[in-house]
Short mmCIF file of C-alpha atoms in Angstrom, two decimals:
data_model
loop_
_atom_site.label_atom_id
_atom_site.label_comp_id
_atom_site.label_asym_id
_atom_site.label_seq_id
_atom_site.Cartn_x
_atom_site.Cartn_y
_atom_site.Cartn_z
CA MET X 24 85.37 133.40 96.67
CA LYS X 25 88.72 135.01 97.33
CA GLN X 26 90.81 132.97 100.11
CA VAL X 27 92.94 134.98 102.32
CA ILE X 28 95.08 132.99 105.13
CA SER X 29 97.36 134.82 107.70
CA ILE X 30 99.82 132.35 108.94
CA SER X 31 101.10 133.80 112.34
CA LEU X 32 104.18 132.92 114.72
CA GLY X 33 101.56 133.77 117.66
CA SER X 34 99.33 131.65 119.64
CA SER X 35 96.84 128.89 118.14
CA LYS X 36 94.13 130.47 120.65
CA ARG X 37 93.59 133.31 118.53
CA ASN X 38 92.71 131.40 115.74
CA HIS X 39 89.65 132.94 113.70
CA ALA X 40 87.97 132.81 110.48
CA VAL X 41 85.36 135.03 108.81
CA GLU X 42 83.42 135.38 105.59
CA VAL X 43 82.62 138.74 104.55
CA GLU X 44 81.61 140.33 101.67
CA MET X 45 83.93 143.36 100.34
CA ALA X 46 83.97 145.53 96.98
CA GLY X 47 81.42 143.22 95.64
CA GLU X 48 83.25 140.22 96.77
CA LEU X 49 82.58 137.33 99.07
CA CYS X 50 86.31 136.74 100.81
CA ARG X 51 86.81 133.74 103.12
CA VAL X 52 89.39 135.45 105.77
CA GLU X 53 91.29 132.96 108.03
CA ARG X 54 94.40 133.38 110.72
CA ILE X 55 96.22 130.54 111.92
CA GLY X 56 98.44 130.74 114.80
CA THR X 57 101.75 128.23 115.08
CA ASP X 58 102.51 128.81 118.65
CA GLY X 59 105.87 130.41 117.81
CA ASP X 60 107.07 127.54 115.53
CA MET X 61 108.74 128.97 112.46
CA ALA X 62 109.51 125.59 110.96
CA LYS X 63 105.83 125.24 111.09
CA MET X 64 104.99 128.30 109.63
CA VAL X 65 107.16 127.71 106.26
CA GLU X 66 105.70 123.93 106.38
CA MET X 67 101.90 125.91 105.96
CA ILE X 68 102.99 128.42 103.68
CA SER X 69 104.75 126.02 101.25
CA ARG X 70 101.65 123.25 101.43
CA LEU X 71 99.13 126.34 100.78
CA ASP X 72 101.14 128.51 98.12
CA GLY X 73 98.94 128.73 94.94
CA LYS X 74 96.09 127.58 96.71
CA VAL X 75 95.18 131.22 98.28
CA ASP X 76 94.76 134.25 96.68
CA ALA X 77 97.22 135.73 99.38
CA PHE X 78 98.85 135.51 102.57
CA GLY X 79 99.20 137.38 105.85
CA LEU X 80 102.52 137.36 107.51
CA GLY X 81 101.85 137.67 111.13
CA GLY X 82 103.35 137.71 114.30
CA MET X 83 106.37 139.25 112.86
CA ASP X 84 107.23 141.89 110.80
CA LEU X 85 109.07 141.67 107.32
CA TYR X 86 110.34 145.37 107.05
CA VAL X 87 110.71 148.25 109.76
CA TYR X 88 110.83 151.49 108.85
CA ALA X 89 112.90 154.93 110.09
CA GLY X 90 112.90 157.73 107.78
CA GLN X 91 113.10 157.19 104.15
CA THR X 92 114.80 153.77 104.92
CA ARG X 93 113.29 150.15 104.66
CA TYR X 94 115.16 147.01 107.05
CA ILE X 95 114.36 143.61 106.37
CA LEU X 96 114.08 141.37 109.36
CA ARG X 97 116.19 138.06 108.59
CA ASP X 98 114.24 135.68 110.17
CA ALA X 99 110.93 136.75 107.97
CA LYS X 100 112.71 136.73 105.02
CA ASN X 101 113.37 133.31 105.16
CA VAL X 102 110.16 132.46 106.18
CA VAL X 103 108.62 134.58 103.43
CA ARG X 104 110.47 132.80 100.82
CA ALA X 105 108.53 129.63 101.13
CA ALA X 106 105.43 131.75 99.11
CA LYS X 107 106.55 131.37 95.42
CA LEU X 108 102.98 131.35 94.05
CA SER X 109 100.61 133.12 96.12
CA PRO X 110 101.65 137.11 97.21
CA ILE X 111 102.52 137.46 101.15
CA VAL X 112 102.31 140.66 102.88
CA ASP X 113 103.19 141.33 106.54
CA GLY X 114 100.84 144.43 106.91
CA SER X 115 103.68 147.44 106.37
CA GLY X 116 102.01 148.78 103.56
CA LEU X 117 98.58 149.20 105.29
CA LYS X 118 100.90 150.58 108.35
CA ASN X 119 102.25 153.30 106.34
CA THR X 120 98.56 154.37 104.58
CA LEU X 121 95.74 153.03 106.92
CA GLU X 122 97.14 153.85 109.80
CA ARG X 123 98.06 157.48 108.86
CA LYS X 124 94.68 157.91 107.60
CA VAL X 125 93.21 156.77 111.21
CA ILE X 126 95.08 159.61 112.76
CA GLU X 127 93.79 161.93 110.28
CA TYR X 128 89.95 160.49 111.18
CA LEU X 129 91.08 160.77 114.86
CA LEU X 130 91.91 164.79 114.47
CA GLU X 131 88.90 165.31 112.38
CA GLN X 132 86.29 163.45 114.11
CA THR X 133 87.13 163.44 117.60
CA GLU X 134 88.55 165.21 120.45
CA ILE X 135 91.13 162.38 121.52
CA LEU X 136 94.22 163.90 120.09
CA ASN X 137 95.44 167.84 120.02
CA GLU X 138 99.00 169.11 120.09
CA ASN X 139 99.37 168.59 124.14
CA THR X 140 98.63 164.84 123.87
CA LYS X 141 101.55 162.71 125.14
CA VAL X 142 101.81 159.34 123.24
CA LEU X 143 103.96 156.58 123.92
CA MET X 144 104.59 154.25 121.13
CA MET X 145 105.66 151.00 121.71
CA SER X 146 108.13 150.79 118.61
CA GLY X 147 108.20 153.68 115.92
CA ALA X 148 110.01 151.78 113.71
CA ASP X 149 107.09 149.10 113.19
CA ARG X 150 104.33 152.20 112.70
CA PHE X 151 106.62 154.78 111.16
CA GLY X 152 103.22 155.70 109.28
CA MET X 153 101.24 156.47 112.40
CA ALA X 154 104.50 158.09 114.07
CA GLN X 155 105.03 160.60 111.64
CA ALA X 156 100.98 161.21 111.57
CA LEU X 157 101.69 161.96 115.31
CA ASP X 158 104.37 163.87 115.15
CA ALA X 159 102.53 166.10 112.28
CA ALA X 160 99.50 166.58 114.94
CA GLY X 161 101.72 168.11 117.42
CA CYS X 162 101.50 165.09 119.89
CA ARG X 163 104.64 164.74 122.12
CA LEU X 164 105.92 161.49 121.27
CA THR X 165 108.25 158.95 123.43
CA LEU X 166 109.30 155.91 120.59
CA GLY X 167 109.74 152.94 122.96
CA ASP X 168 111.99 150.40 120.35
CA LEU X 169 115.10 150.39 122.70
CA VAL X 170 113.05 149.93 125.73
CA PHE X 171 110.38 147.25 124.41
CA THR X 172 112.46 145.81 121.61
CA VAL X 173 116.17 145.37 122.52
CA GLY X 174 115.94 146.02 126.41
CA ILE X 175 117.86 149.40 126.71
CA PRO X 176 116.30 151.59 128.81
CA VAL X 177 116.82 155.13 126.81
CA PRO X 178 113.22 156.27 125.60
CA LEU X 179 113.53 158.35 122.22
CA ARG X 180 111.53 161.57 122.22
CA SER X 181 111.81 162.66 118.58
CA LEU X 182 111.61 160.52 115.07
CA GLN X 183 114.99 162.36 114.38
CA ALA X 184 116.49 160.44 117.33
CA LEU X 185 114.90 157.09 116.21
CA GLU X 186 116.45 157.84 112.64
CA LYS X 187 119.89 158.17 114.13
CA VAL X 188 119.50 154.87 116.49
CA ALA X 189 117.94 152.90 113.39
CA ARG X 190 120.98 154.12 111.26
CA LEU X 191 123.36 152.96 113.81
CA LEU X 192 121.57 149.66 115.32
CA ALA X 193 119.17 148.40 112.65
CA PRO X 194 121.58 146.45 110.15
CA PHE X 195 122.68 144.28 113.42
CA ILE X 196 119.56 144.16 115.15
CA CYS X 197 117.61 142.93 112.06
CA GLN X 198 119.62 139.71 112.05
CA LEU X 199 119.05 138.24 115.27
CA PRO X 200 116.44 135.72 116.26
CA LEU X 201 112.80 137.41 116.14
CA SER X 202 112.41 135.61 119.49
CA MET X 203 114.76 138.29 120.87
CA LEU X 204 112.88 141.10 119.59
CA TYR X 205 109.45 140.70 119.96
CA PRO X 206 107.34 138.28 122.14
CA THR X 207 106.56 135.03 120.29
CA GLY X 208 103.96 132.15 120.86
CA LYS X 209 103.02 131.81 124.87
CA LYS X 210 105.40 134.93 125.73
CA GLN X 211 102.18 136.37 123.96
CA GLU X 212 99.98 135.29 126.62
CA GLU X 213 102.14 136.73 129.43
CA ASN X 214 102.03 140.07 131.07
CA LYS X 215 105.65 141.40 132.67
CA PRO X 216 105.32 145.02 133.26
CA LYS X 217 108.25 147.44 132.17
CA ALA X 218 108.84 151.15 132.15
CA SER X 219 105.60 151.47 133.87
CA GLY X 220 106.67 155.33 134.39
CA LEU X 221 106.32 155.72 130.60
CA PHE X 222 102.98 154.24 130.55
CA ALA X 223 101.97 156.46 133.49
CA GLU X 224 103.20 159.87 131.57
CA ALA X 225 101.26 159.26 128.73
CA ASP X 226 97.70 159.84 127.57
CA VAL X 227 97.56 157.26 124.65
CA ILE X 228 99.49 153.88 124.24
CA ALA X 229 100.01 153.18 120.30
CA GLY X 230 101.34 150.37 118.68
CA ASP X 231 101.39 146.80 118.56
CA PHE X 232 99.29 145.09 120.89
CA HIS X 233 101.42 142.07 121.87
CA PHE X 234 103.92 144.75 123.02
CA ILE X 235 101.07 146.48 124.85
CA ARG X 236 99.72 143.39 126.43
CA ARG X 237 103.03 142.12 127.50
CA TYR X 238 104.86 145.32 129.16
CA MET X 239 101.80 147.28 130.37
CA PRO X 240 101.14 147.89 134.25
CA GLU X 241 98.25 147.18 136.33
CA ASN X 242 97.17 150.36 136.53
CA MET X 243 95.84 151.83 132.89
CA LYS X 244 93.44 154.18 134.39
CA ASN X 245 91.91 156.42 131.88
CA LYS X 246 94.41 155.57 129.14
CA THR X 247 93.54 155.43 125.20
CA ILE X 248 95.07 152.29 123.44
CA ILE X 249 95.74 152.91 119.63
CA THR X 250 96.10 149.15 118.29
CA ASN X 251 94.47 146.18 116.48
CA THR X 252 94.09 142.51 116.66
CA THR X 253 92.21 142.92 119.69
CA THR X 254 89.47 139.64 120.55
CA SER X 255 87.11 139.75 123.43
CA ASP X 256 89.37 138.68 125.89
CA ASP X 257 92.16 141.45 125.10
CA VAL X 258 88.96 143.99 125.39
CA ALA X 259 87.84 142.46 129.08
CA LEU X 260 91.42 142.61 130.04
CA LEU X 261 91.96 146.34 129.05
CA LYS X 262 88.88 147.32 130.63
CA GLU X 263 89.93 145.21 134.03
CA ARG X 264 93.26 147.56 133.86
CA GLY X 265 91.10 150.49 133.74
CA VAL X 266 91.80 151.58 129.85
CA ALA X 267 89.17 154.43 129.06
CA THR X 268 89.10 154.19 125.30
CA LEU X 269 90.20 151.38 123.13
CA ILE X 270 90.79 152.38 119.12
CA THR X 271 91.27 149.50 116.38
CA THR X 272 92.88 150.74 113.20
CA THR X 273 91.37 148.13 111.41
CA PRO X 274 87.47 147.25 110.91
CA GLU X 275 85.78 144.84 112.86
CA LEU X 276 84.96 141.62 111.11
CA ASN X 277 82.26 139.65 112.88
CA GLY X 278 83.64 140.67 116.14
CA ARG X 279 87.09 140.82 115.95
CA SER X 280 89.57 143.01 114.64
CA PHE X 281 92.33 141.24 112.64
CA GLY X 282 95.79 142.50 112.00
CA THR X 283 97.14 144.83 109.72
CA ASN X 284 98.73 141.66 107.52
CA VAL X 285 95.66 140.15 107.38
CA MET X 286 93.61 143.28 105.93
CA GLU X 287 96.60 144.02 103.59
CA ALA X 288 96.23 140.55 102.22
CA LEU X 289 92.90 140.85 101.74
CA LEU X 290 93.45 144.17 99.53
CA VAL X 291 95.96 142.30 97.50
CA ALA X 292 93.17 139.34 97.01
CA LEU X 293 90.57 142.09 96.21
CA SER X 294 93.39 143.76 93.59
CA GLY X 295 93.52 140.35 91.86
CA LYS X 296 97.22 141.83 91.21
CA ASP X 297 98.96 138.92 92.82
CA ARG X 298 101.70 141.29 94.27
CA GLU X 299 102.30 143.70 96.83
CA LEU X 300 100.64 146.88 96.18
CA ASP X 301 102.35 150.16 95.88
CA SER X 302 100.94 153.12 98.52
CA GLY X 303 98.66 154.67 96.00
CA GLU X 304 97.22 151.33 95.01
CA TYR X 305 96.31 150.68 98.58
CA GLU X 306 95.30 154.52 98.87
CA ALA X 307 92.66 153.72 95.97
CA LEU X 308 91.26 150.42 97.42
CA LEU X 309 91.08 151.85 100.96
CA ASP X 310 88.78 154.60 99.40
CA ALA X 311 86.69 151.83 97.67
CA VAL X 312 85.94 149.59 100.82
CA ASN X 313 86.14 152.87 103.36
CA PHE X 314 87.75 151.20 106.28
CA VAL X 315 87.32 153.48 109.31
CA PRO X 316 88.92 153.03 113.01
CA ARG X 317 86.48 151.07 115.58
CA ILE X 318 86.51 153.51 118.95
CA THR X 319 85.19 151.64 121.79
CA ASN X 320 84.46 153.44 125.25
CA LEU X 321 85.40 150.69 127.78
CA ASN X 322 83.41 152.58 130.20
CA GLU X 323 80.38 151.53 128.35
CA VAL X 324 81.11 148.03 127.70
#
Protein backbone atom coordinates (compact mmCIF):
# COMPACT_ATOMS: atom_id res chain seq x y z
CA MET A 1 0.00 0.00 0.00
CA LYS A 2 1.20 3.49 -0.85
CA GLN A 3 1.34 5.82 2.15
CA VAL A 4 1.06 9.59 1.86
CA ILE A 5 1.07 11.96 4.83
CA SER A 6 0.53 15.70 4.75
CA ILE A 7 2.14 17.46 7.70
CA SER A 8 0.35 20.78 8.03
CA LEU A 9 0.95 23.97 9.98
CA GLY A 10 -2.83 24.24 10.17
CA SER A 11 -5.35 23.18 12.79
CA SER A 12 -5.43 19.58 14.02
CA LYS A 13 -9.24 19.85 13.98
CA ARG A 14 -9.03 19.33 10.21
CA ASN A 15 -7.15 16.02 10.49
CA HIS A 16 -8.46 13.31 8.19
CA ALA A 17 -7.39 9.94 6.82
CA VAL A 18 -8.78 7.80 4.00
CA GLU A 19 -7.87 4.69 2.05
CA VAL A 20 -8.55 4.90 -1.69
CA GLU A 21 -7.72 2.87 -4.78
CA MET A 22 -6.17 4.97 -7.51
CA ALA A 23 -4.50 3.91 -10.76
CA GLY A 24 -4.75 0.31 -9.51
CA GLU A 25 -2.90 1.05 -6.26
CA LEU A 26 -4.35 0.99 -2.74
CA CYS A 27 -3.29 4.22 -1.02
CA ARG A 28 -3.59 5.53 2.53
CA VAL A 29 -3.81 9.33 2.58
CA GLU A 30 -3.59 11.20 5.89
CA ARG A 31 -3.49 14.84 6.88
CA ILE A 32 -1.98 15.78 10.30
CA GLY A 33 -2.17 19.36 11.59
CA THR A 34 0.32 20.83 14.06
CA ASP A 35 -1.70 23.88 15.20
CA GLY A 36 0.88 26.41 14.04
CA ASP A 37 3.86 24.60 15.66
CA MET A 38 6.68 24.64 13.09
CA ALA A 39 9.11 22.78 15.38
CA LYS A 40 6.55 19.96 15.65
CA MET A 41 6.33 19.83 11.85
CA VAL A 42 10.10 19.34 11.62
CA GLU A 43 10.03 16.66 14.34
CA MET A 44 7.22 14.70 12.65
CA ILE A 45 8.80 14.87 9.21
CA SER A 46 12.15 13.69 10.63
CA ARG A 47 10.47 10.80 12.49
CA LEU A 48 8.43 9.60 9.48
CA ASP A 49 11.11 10.23 6.84
CA GLY A 50 11.73 7.07 4.84
CA LYS A 51 8.59 5.40 6.25
CA VAL A 52 6.16 7.08 3.84
CA ASP A 53 6.11 7.18 0.03
CA ALA A 54 5.67 10.96 -0.07
CA PHE A 55 5.02 13.93 2.21
CA GLY A 56 2.71 16.86 1.54
CA LEU A 57 3.70 20.19 3.03
CA GLY A 58 0.46 21.74 4.29
CA GLY A 59 -0.48 25.16 5.65
CA MET A 60 2.47 26.81 3.93
CA ASP A 61 3.92 27.20 0.47
CA LEU A 62 7.51 26.37 -0.37
CA TYR A 63 7.29 28.24 -3.66
CA VAL A 64 5.23 31.16 -4.97
CA TYR A 65 5.29 32.30 -8.59
CA ALA A 66 5.00 35.49 -10.61
CA GLY A 67 5.63 35.18 -14.34
CA GLN A 68 8.61 32.91 -14.97
CA THR A 69 10.15 33.57 -11.57
CA ARG A 70 9.81 31.17 -8.64
CA TYR A 71 10.35 32.52 -5.14
CA ILE A 72 11.19 30.34 -2.12
CA LEU A 73 9.79 31.09 1.34
CA ARG A 74 12.51 30.94 3.99
CA ASP A 75 10.47 29.26 6.76
CA ALA A 76 9.20 26.52 4.44
CA LYS A 77 12.69 25.87 3.10
CA ASN A 78 13.86 25.19 6.65
CA VAL A 79 11.00 22.73 7.23
CA VAL A 80 11.46 20.66 4.06
CA ARG A 81 15.13 20.08 4.90
CA ALA A 82 13.89 17.58 7.51
CA ALA A 83 12.85 15.18 4.72
CA LYS A 84 16.00 13.49 3.47
CA LEU A 85 14.61 10.14 2.22
CA SER A 86 10.93 10.64 1.32
CA PRO A 87 10.01 13.27 -1.31
CA ILE A 88 8.11 16.30 -0.02
CA VAL A 89 5.91 18.60 -2.13
CA ASP A 90 3.90 21.73 -1.38
CA GLY A 91 1.20 21.49 -4.06
CA SER A 92 2.68 24.15 -6.35
CA GLY A 93 3.24 21.54 -9.09
CA LEU A 94 -0.47 20.74 -9.18
CA LYS A 95 -1.45 24.39 -8.89
CA ASN A 96 0.41 24.96 -12.16
CA THR A 97 -1.16 21.96 -13.91
CA LEU A 98 -4.41 20.70 -12.36
CA GLU A 99 -5.77 24.15 -11.59
CA ARG A 100 -5.21 25.34 -15.17
CA LYS A 101 -7.19 22.28 -16.29
CA VAL A 102 -9.97 23.13 -13.83
CA ILE A 103 -10.47 26.57 -15.41
CA GLU A 104 -10.47 24.99 -18.89
CA TYR A 105 -13.02 22.42 -17.64
CA LEU A 106 -15.29 25.16 -16.25
CA LEU A 107 -15.10 27.06 -19.56
CA GLU A 108 -15.96 23.99 -21.62
CA GLN A 109 -18.51 22.31 -19.36
CA THR A 110 -20.28 25.14 -17.50
CA GLU A 111 -21.48 28.75 -17.87
CA ILE A 112 -19.75 29.90 -14.67
CA LEU A 113 -16.92 31.80 -16.39
CA ASN A 114 -16.95 34.22 -19.33
CA GLU A 115 -15.07 37.32 -20.45
CA ASN A 116 -17.16 39.55 -18.20
CA THR A 117 -16.75 37.50 -15.02
CA LYS A 118 -15.19 39.52 -12.21
CA VAL A 119 -12.78 37.32 -10.22
CA LEU A 120 -11.10 38.15 -6.92
CA MET A 121 -8.03 35.97 -6.44
CA MET A 122 -6.90 36.08 -2.82
CA SER A 123 -3.28 35.66 -3.98
CA GLY A 124 -2.17 35.37 -7.58
CA ALA A 125 1.38 34.43 -6.57
CA ASP A 126 0.01 31.46 -4.59
CA ARG A 127 -1.94 30.16 -7.61
CA PHE A 128 -0.28 31.74 -10.63
CA GLY A 129 -1.37 28.94 -12.97
CA MET A 130 -5.02 29.52 -12.13
CA ALA A 131 -4.56 33.29 -12.43
CA GLN A 132 -3.03 32.89 -15.90
CA ALA A 133 -5.85 30.56 -16.99
CA LEU A 134 -8.51 32.99 -15.75
CA ASP A 135 -6.75 35.88 -17.48
CA ALA A 136 -6.55 33.88 -20.72
CA ALA A 137 -10.29 33.21 -20.43
CA GLY A 138 -10.86 36.97 -20.46
CA CYS A 139 -12.03 37.24 -16.84
CA ARG A 140 -11.58 40.61 -15.12
CA LEU A 141 -9.01 39.84 -12.44
CA THR A 142 -8.41 41.52 -9.11
CA LEU A 143 -5.36 40.13 -7.25
CA GLY A 144 -5.34 40.52 -3.47
CA ASP A 145 -1.67 39.72 -2.84
CA LEU A 146 -0.82 43.08 -1.27
CA VAL A 147 -4.17 43.41 0.51
CA PHE A 148 -4.41 40.00 2.17
CA THR A 149 -0.76 38.89 2.39
CA VAL A 150 1.14 41.99 3.48
CA GLY A 151 -1.68 44.33 4.53
CA ILE A 152 -1.17 47.06 1.91
CA PRO A 153 -4.65 48.19 0.75
CA VAL A 154 -3.79 48.24 -2.95
CA PRO A 155 -5.56 45.67 -5.16
CA LEU A 156 -3.68 44.66 -8.31
CA ARG A 157 -5.73 44.56 -11.50
CA SER A 158 -3.47 42.59 -13.84
CA LEU A 159 -0.84 39.85 -13.93
CA GLN A 160 1.65 42.42 -15.22
CA ALA A 161 1.11 44.52 -12.11
CA LEU A 162 1.63 41.44 -9.95
CA GLU A 163 4.91 40.62 -11.70
CA LYS A 164 6.23 44.16 -11.20
CA VAL A 165 5.32 44.15 -7.52
CA ALA A 166 6.76 40.65 -7.05
CA ARG A 167 10.10 41.61 -8.60
CA LEU A 168 10.31 44.54 -6.20
CA LEU A 169 8.99 43.02 -2.96
CA ALA A 170 9.18 39.21 -3.14
CA PRO A 171 12.89 38.88 -2.25
CA PHE A 172 12.16 40.68 1.04
CA ILE A 173 8.71 39.23 1.74
CA CYS A 174 9.99 35.66 1.35
CA GLN A 175 12.32 36.24 4.30
CA LEU A 176 9.47 37.19 6.67
CA PRO A 177 8.08 34.69 9.21
CA LEU A 178 5.23 32.74 7.62
CA SER A 179 2.88 33.78 10.43
CA MET A 180 3.07 37.36 9.09
CA LEU A 181 1.98 36.27 5.60
CA TYR A 182 -0.61 33.53 6.08
CA PRO A 183 -3.18 32.52 8.73
CA THR A 184 -1.75 29.60 10.72
CA GLY A 185 -2.98 27.52 13.69
CA LYS A 186 -6.02 29.03 15.45
CA LYS A 187 -6.01 32.04 13.09
CA GLN A 188 -7.42 29.66 10.49
CA GLU A 189 -10.58 29.35 12.57
CA GLU A 190 -11.14 33.11 12.93
CA ASN A 191 -13.11 35.33 10.56
CA LYS A 192 -11.93 38.94 10.40
CA PRO A 193 -13.55 40.56 7.34
CA LYS A 194 -11.23 42.74 5.31
CA ALA A 195 -11.62 44.61 2.01
CA SER A 196 -15.32 43.76 1.84
CA GLY A 197 -15.66 45.99 -1.23
CA LEU A 198 -13.39 43.68 -3.23
CA PHE A 199 -15.58 40.69 -2.30
CA ALA A 200 -18.76 42.64 -3.12
CA GLU A 201 -17.65 43.60 -6.64
CA ALA A 202 -16.56 40.05 -7.56
CA ASP A 203 -18.69 37.30 -9.06
CA VAL A 204 -16.10 34.62 -8.24
CA ILE A 205 -13.73 34.37 -5.25
CA ALA A 206 -10.75 32.10 -5.96
CA GLY A 207 -7.75 30.85 -4.04
CA ASP A 208 -6.62 29.39 -0.75
CA PHE A 209 -9.58 28.56 1.48
CA HIS A 210 -7.93 29.77 4.69
CA PHE A 211 -7.50 33.22 3.15
CA ILE A 212 -11.15 33.21 2.01
CA ARG A 213 -12.48 31.97 5.35
CA ARG A 214 -10.46 34.49 7.36
CA TYR A 215 -11.31 37.61 5.33
CA MET A 216 -14.74 37.03 3.72
CA PRO A 217 -17.61 39.32 4.80
CA GLU A 218 -20.92 38.23 6.31
CA ASN A 219 -22.71 38.75 2.99
CA MET A 220 -21.46 36.38 0.30
CA LYS A 221 -24.82 36.09 -1.44
CA ASN A 222 -24.74 34.51 -4.90
CA LYS A 223 -20.93 34.26 -5.00
CA THR A 224 -19.05 31.37 -6.56
CA ILE A 225 -16.00 30.03 -4.70
CA ILE A 226 -13.12 28.18 -6.42
CA THR A 227 -10.85 26.62 -3.82
CA ASN A 228 -10.08 23.28 -2.13
CA THR A 229 -9.49 21.73 1.31
CA THR A 230 -13.06 22.21 2.46
CA THR A 231 -14.65 20.23 5.27
CA SER A 232 -18.39 19.71 5.91
CA ASP A 233 -18.25 22.57 8.46
CA ASP A 234 -16.72 24.84 5.81
CA VAL A 235 -19.49 23.97 3.37
CA ALA A 236 -22.12 24.76 6.03
CA LEU A 237 -20.47 28.13 6.74
CA LEU A 238 -20.37 29.10 3.07
CA LYS A 239 -24.03 28.16 2.66
CA GLU A 240 -24.91 30.22 5.73
CA ARG A 241 -23.15 33.25 4.20
CA GLY A 242 -25.18 32.89 1.00
CA VAL A 243 -22.55 31.41 -1.36
CA ALA A 244 -24.32 29.92 -4.38
CA THR A 245 -21.69 27.57 -5.83
CA LEU A 246 -18.61 25.87 -4.39
CA ILE A 247 -16.01 24.45 -6.76
CA THR A 248 -13.16 22.42 -5.33
CA THR A 249 -10.23 21.84 -7.66
CA THR A 250 -9.20 18.57 -6.06
CA PRO A 251 -11.58 15.58 -6.09
CA GLU A 252 -13.60 14.43 -3.12
CA LEU A 253 -12.10 11.49 -1.23
CA ASN A 254 -14.60 9.97 1.21
CA GLY A 255 -16.46 13.26 1.64
CA ARG A 256 -13.46 15.59 1.88
CA SER A 257 -11.49 17.62 -0.66
CA PHE A 258 -7.83 17.51 0.33
CA GLY A 259 -5.29 20.23 -0.39
CA THR A 260 -3.18 20.34 -3.53
CA ASN A 261 -0.12 19.34 -1.48
CA VAL A 262 -1.86 16.10 -0.49
CA MET A 263 -2.95 15.27 -4.02
CA GLU A 264 0.47 16.15 -5.43
CA ALA A 265 2.13 13.88 -2.88
CA LEU A 266 -0.31 11.14 -3.89
CA LEU A 267 0.71 11.49 -7.56
CA VAL A 268 4.40 11.44 -6.61
CA ALA A 269 3.79 8.23 -4.61
CA LEU A 270 1.90 6.64 -7.52
CA SER A 271 4.75 7.52 -9.91
CA GLY A 272 7.24 5.60 -7.75
CA LYS A 273 9.94 8.11 -8.71
CA ASP A 274 10.81 9.31 -5.19
CA ARG A 275 11.10 12.93 -6.33
CA GLU A 276 9.11 16.00 -7.29
CA LEU A 277 7.75 15.54 -10.83
CA ASP A 278 7.94 17.95 -13.74
CA SER A 279 4.83 19.47 -15.32
CA GLY A 280 4.73 16.90 -18.16
CA GLU A 281 4.80 14.02 -15.68
CA TYR A 282 2.00 15.58 -13.64
CA GLU A 283 -0.04 16.12 -16.82
CA ALA A 284 0.34 12.46 -17.79
CA LEU A 285 -0.68 11.23 -14.34
CA LEU A 286 -3.64 13.63 -14.20
CA ASP A 287 -4.89 12.18 -17.49
CA ALA A 288 -4.48 8.66 -16.07
CA VAL A 289 -6.41 9.28 -12.84
CA ASN A 290 -8.93 11.66 -14.51
CA PHE A 291 -9.31 14.19 -11.70
CA VAL A 292 -12.30 16.49 -12.27
CA PRO A 293 -13.44 19.38 -10.06
CA ARG A 294 -16.35 18.98 -7.67
CA ILE A 295 -19.12 21.52 -8.34
CA THR A 296 -21.69 21.92 -5.57
CA ASN A 297 -24.81 24.08 -5.83
CA LEU A 298 -25.17 25.13 -2.18
CA ASN A 299 -28.79 26.15 -2.74
CA GLU A 300 -29.54 22.45 -3.13
CA VAL A 301 -27.38 21.12 -0.25
